[in-house]
């Protein structure tokens, strides 16, 4: 125990959101308990066609329904969950709930994206597990897209490519998340089977200043994606000015507080089951 505590304290020294080792141990205990009690759930944030605002899909974002502290976002616990080895168990709970919820959406057939951490992609059985989950929930694989970050390519790009290729063979798509913030070399871009690229919100927010440099970088990303046949989603759109700038530049899809905040599935109107809608 003392050894473990020492190791954790050492790790935390270079953590900007430093918590005491005691806090971390306490939270790990709470995470384990929360898993047993089913306190994790997905929130859903829509992504839309910018031209007409039509929802084309939802991203599942993990939330912890904490009995004392309320609804917590990943920033407050993801790091501890990762270091303590709980993230995969939590992720699978969230993925399963997200696939079921989207499969049951009435009337529409939106895409679902889920955020997959680097750890999953290192596991040889990730794609098989995902297939079993799709079978259990009944979600059409062609409606699922997994979001990976550039960071998860660092360790073993070939292994990640293999996993994404196998998933593509099953009709499951892949998106590169937070594009432009990581270390991806352009050579990965054309060798990975990507359906989608998500421009990080830092670029979108920089569009407000209207500097030629930012506009040029965003335009270059759009041109590159178009040439490679990859669809682009701009993340973090908060103002009409940002949306309009993106539209003018030919960006087709977007996501952000302007278009819809993350919320439980019940919040989205067409989630009402037919039987309930009919009874009203
Ligand atoms: P991400 O995948 O890049 O998700 C986008 C984050 O930006 C979300 O934060 C979302 O709530 C927030 N966001 C969306 N629109 C706007 C906007 O207009 N302005 C601003 N300022 N923020 C916006 P959230 O939900 O706190 O998630 C943070 C990160 O945690 C995610 O970044 C993702 O990397 C990770 N994450 C979320 N859910 C999961 C999950 O189920 N599993 C794993 N492994 N990671 C997850
Ligand atoms: Mg994401
Ligand atoms: Mg993102
Ligand atoms: Mg992000």
XYZ file of C-alpha atoms and ligand atoms in Angstrom:
329
model
C 0.000 0.000 0.000
C 2.755 2.441 0.989
C 4.631 1.609 -2.165
C 1.548 2.231 -4.258
C 0.897 5.531 -2.520
C 4.482 6.589 -3.146
C 4.248 5.785 -6.828
C 1.034 7.729 -7.215
C 2.379 10.747 -5.373
C 5.403 10.707 -7.646
C 3.220 10.642 -10.755
C 1.108 13.498 -9.515
C 3.958 15.945 -9.170
C 3.797 16.813 -12.844
C 0.006 16.819 -12.973
C -1.303 20.346 -13.408
C -4.579 19.471 -11.726
C -2.623 18.055 -8.798
C -4.706 16.228 -6.232
C -3.250 14.830 -3.073
C -2.461 11.121 -3.067
C -5.173 10.710 -0.457
C -7.756 12.318 -2.772
C -6.713 10.021 -5.591
C -7.054 6.901 -3.466
C -10.427 8.059 -2.216
C -11.621 8.727 -5.736
C -10.428 5.336 -6.923
C -12.536 3.715 -4.258
C -15.497 5.814 -5.309
C -14.940 4.923 -8.981
C -15.044 1.213 -8.189
C -18.224 1.674 -6.204
C -19.732 3.864 -8.925
C -19.103 1.116 -11.476
C -20.947 -1.375 -9.311
C -23.819 1.043 -8.781
C -24.078 1.999 -12.447
C -23.417 5.710 -11.933
C -21.825 6.269 -15.358
C -23.943 7.289 -18.312
C -23.507 8.863 -21.721
C -24.646 12.377 -22.527
C -25.250 13.068 -26.200
C -24.117 16.091 -28.184
C -25.462 16.460 -31.717
C -23.356 17.160 -34.769
C -25.130 18.929 -37.596
C -25.056 19.875 -41.237
C -24.080 23.543 -41.039
C -26.132 24.660 -44.031
C -29.515 23.716 -42.536
C -28.765 22.661 -38.947
C -30.024 19.143 -39.521
C -28.737 16.669 -36.923
C -26.752 13.916 -38.607
C -25.440 12.227 -35.494
C -24.605 12.313 -31.797
C -21.342 12.022 -29.908
C -21.558 10.053 -26.660
C -19.786 11.900 -23.832
C -19.263 10.149 -20.512
C -20.770 11.557 -17.325
C -20.593 10.406 -13.716
C -23.849 10.771 -11.840
C -22.177 11.323 -8.507
C -24.521 10.820 -5.546
C -23.031 13.778 -3.641
C -21.389 16.045 -6.231
C -23.945 15.843 -9.054
C -23.151 15.249 -12.724
C -19.385 15.214 -13.296
C -17.595 15.522 -16.645
C -14.506 13.523 -17.642
C -12.123 16.374 -16.750
C -12.753 15.654 -13.075
C -12.106 11.887 -13.087
C -10.731 10.606 -16.419
C -7.104 10.928 -15.348
C -7.645 9.019 -12.100
C -9.734 6.403 -13.909
C -6.964 5.912 -16.471
C -4.124 5.709 -13.945
C -6.111 3.338 -11.745
C -6.981 1.045 -14.640
C -10.756 1.622 -14.475
C -11.256 3.464 -17.732
C -11.948 0.451 -19.915
C -14.667 -0.906 -17.660
C -16.282 2.531 -17.464
C -15.979 3.013 -21.221
C -17.712 -0.272 -22.033
C -20.625 0.660 -19.775
C -20.952 4.022 -21.496
C -20.572 2.543 -25.003
C -23.239 -0.064 -24.330
C -25.727 2.469 -22.965
C -24.990 4.821 -25.885
C -25.496 2.151 -28.561
C -28.794 1.021 -26.985
C -30.088 4.568 -26.688
C -29.264 5.497 -30.282
C -30.600 2.205 -31.601
C -33.923 2.993 -29.924
C -34.204 6.558 -31.240
C -37.562 6.821 -32.902
C -37.944 8.071 -36.443
C -34.343 8.979 -37.278
C -31.219 6.981 -38.004
C -28.400 9.230 -36.796
C -24.754 8.253 -36.561
C -23.261 7.596 -33.119
C -19.657 8.427 -32.287
C -17.882 7.091 -29.195
C -14.546 8.229 -27.756
C -12.084 5.372 -27.627
C -8.930 5.788 -25.579
C -5.483 4.667 -26.686
C -5.621 1.751 -24.265
C -8.500 0.083 -26.130
C -6.711 0.224 -29.437
C -3.769 -1.675 -27.975
C -6.000 -4.616 -27.119
C -6.174 -7.304 -29.754
C -9.784 -8.127 -28.903
C -11.175 -4.565 -29.015
C -12.891 -5.035 -32.378
C -14.353 -8.420 -31.414
C -15.736 -6.942 -28.208
C -17.224 -4.068 -30.156
C -18.900 -6.486 -32.555
C -20.468 -8.401 -29.664
C -21.725 -5.116 -28.232
C -23.289 -4.195 -31.580
C -24.981 -7.582 -31.754
C -26.326 -7.242 -28.216
C -27.689 -3.743 -28.725
C -28.856 -4.226 -32.317
C -27.169 -1.039 -33.554
C -26.288 -1.162 -37.248
C -22.436 -1.113 -37.421
C -22.653 1.326 -40.336
C -24.073 3.890 -37.906
C -21.144 3.674 -35.484
C -17.982 5.765 -35.706
C -15.155 5.516 -33.208
C -13.230 8.680 -32.340
C -9.513 8.294 -31.781
C -7.002 11.008 -30.949
C -3.689 11.604 -32.598
C -2.021 10.675 -29.310
C -3.285 7.102 -29.551
C -1.370 6.679 -32.820
C 1.967 7.479 -31.214
C 2.833 4.172 -29.593
C 2.028 1.750 -32.335
C 0.483 3.297 -35.453
C 0.563 -0.008 -37.341
C -1.472 -1.790 -34.698
C -4.028 1.021 -34.633
C -4.197 0.938 -38.419
C -4.830 -2.821 -38.306
C -7.664 -2.380 -35.814
C -9.243 0.425 -37.837
C -8.951 -1.660 -41.021
C -10.714 -4.600 -39.393
C -13.426 -2.275 -38.104
C -13.853 -0.790 -41.554
C -14.322 -4.330 -42.859
C -17.285 -4.525 -40.457
C -18.608 -1.133 -41.674
C -17.648 0.681 -38.428
C -16.097 4.071 -39.238
C -13.242 5.995 -37.635
C -12.787 9.690 -36.883
C -9.624 11.541 -35.889
C -10.568 13.706 -32.871
C -9.068 17.068 -31.863
C -7.254 17.287 -35.183
C -4.359 19.728 -35.187
C -3.506 19.546 -31.489
C -1.495 16.340 -31.505
C 1.596 15.081 -33.215
C 0.160 13.266 -36.183
C 2.338 13.325 -39.199
C 0.536 13.920 -42.456
C 1.742 10.530 -43.641
C -0.627 8.803 -41.191
C -3.585 10.665 -42.605
C -3.637 8.991 -45.980
C -2.678 5.552 -44.675
C -5.421 5.407 -42.026
C -8.938 4.338 -42.997
C -10.590 7.525 -41.723
C -14.135 8.550 -42.510
C -14.039 11.747 -40.530
C -11.715 14.367 -39.148
C -12.707 16.671 -36.307
C -11.022 20.086 -36.362
C -10.125 21.024 -32.794
C -12.071 23.882 -31.262
C -8.937 25.988 -30.772
C -8.899 26.586 -34.551
C -12.622 27.332 -34.615
C -12.310 29.899 -31.830
C -9.303 31.497 -33.495
C -11.504 32.158 -36.547
C -13.148 34.973 -34.517
C -10.004 37.048 -34.823
C -10.191 36.605 -38.566
C -6.427 36.566 -38.945
C -5.288 35.392 -42.376
C -3.014 32.770 -40.781
C -5.864 30.953 -39.001
C -8.114 31.122 -42.021
C -5.320 29.699 -44.161
C -4.705 26.773 -41.795
C -8.403 25.859 -41.588
C -8.754 26.173 -45.362
C -5.736 23.900 -45.815
C -7.203 21.256 -43.467
C -10.483 21.377 -45.415
C -8.689 21.060 -48.758
C -6.557 18.169 -47.520
C -9.557 16.287 -46.151
C -11.505 16.852 -49.359
C -8.608 15.525 -51.437
C -8.431 12.410 -49.249
C -12.207 11.891 -49.289
C -12.528 12.456 -45.525
C -15.487 14.361 -44.058
C -14.772 17.251 -41.714
C -16.582 18.243 -38.535
C -15.626 21.536 -36.875
C -15.706 21.200 -33.063
C -16.616 23.782 -30.455
C -18.729 26.181 -32.537
C -20.091 28.736 -30.055
C -21.092 31.748 -32.160
C -22.959 32.417 -35.419
C -19.840 34.216 -36.670
C -17.811 31.016 -36.294
C -20.472 28.964 -38.049
C -20.738 31.460 -40.891
C -16.984 31.627 -41.377
C -16.856 27.810 -41.566
C -19.780 27.698 -43.994
C -18.096 30.255 -46.269
C -14.975 28.098 -46.266
C -16.969 25.054 -47.344
C -16.979 23.134 -44.051
C -20.031 20.878 -44.201
C -20.519 19.673 -40.617
C -20.136 21.124 -37.131
C -20.639 20.595 -33.435
C -20.671 22.966 -30.488
C -22.716 24.763 -27.853
C -24.346 26.933 -30.568
C -25.811 23.813 -32.184
C -26.535 21.806 -29.032
C -25.036 21.086 -25.629
C -24.382 17.573 -24.369
C -27.539 16.230 -22.673
C -29.188 12.966 -21.632
C -30.904 11.146 -24.496
C -34.364 12.101 -23.185
C -33.550 15.729 -23.959
C -33.554 15.068 -27.698
C -37.121 15.272 -28.963
C -37.150 12.354 -31.355
C -35.975 10.025 -28.595
C -39.589 9.554 -27.475
C -40.593 5.947 -28.170
C -43.497 5.534 -30.562
C -45.777 3.980 -27.923
C -45.312 6.896 -25.529
C -45.699 9.490 -28.300
C -48.920 7.832 -29.449
C -50.381 7.717 -25.956
C -50.011 11.501 -25.413
P -13.757 15.453 -26.985
O -14.034 14.093 -27.500
O -12.934 16.341 -27.855
O -15.179 16.079 -26.679
C -15.493 17.446 -26.835
C -15.544 18.158 -25.512
O -15.805 19.550 -25.743
C -16.674 17.687 -24.601
O -16.228 17.846 -23.250
C -17.788 18.675 -24.909
O -18.716 18.813 -23.843
C -16.992 19.939 -25.107
N -17.680 20.882 -26.004
C -18.580 20.618 -26.959
N -18.965 21.745 -27.593
C -18.278 22.750 -27.026
C -18.238 24.180 -27.253
O -18.914 24.735 -28.095
N -17.380 24.889 -26.467
C -16.600 24.312 -25.512
N -15.813 25.095 -24.782
N -16.612 22.976 -25.274
C -17.434 22.213 -26.030
P -16.392 16.682 -22.182
O -17.708 16.017 -22.318
O -16.019 17.268 -20.867
O -15.284 15.623 -22.612
C -13.925 15.928 -22.564
C -13.093 14.845 -23.190
O -13.191 13.630 -22.424
C -13.533 14.454 -24.591
O -13.030 15.377 -25.536
C -12.927 13.075 -24.727
O -11.567 13.146 -25.086
C -13.041 12.533 -23.306
N -14.211 11.640 -23.224
C -15.529 11.984 -23.221
N -16.331 10.899 -23.145
C -15.495 9.821 -23.120
C -15.708 8.401 -23.047
O -16.838 7.869 -23.032
N -14.582 7.612 -23.037
C -13.314 8.145 -23.063
N -12.275 7.283 -23.028
N -13.085 9.463 -23.144
C -14.149 10.295 -23.167
Mg -14.637 13.290 -29.188
Mg -12.801 16.469 -29.815
Mg -11.439 18.102 -27.637
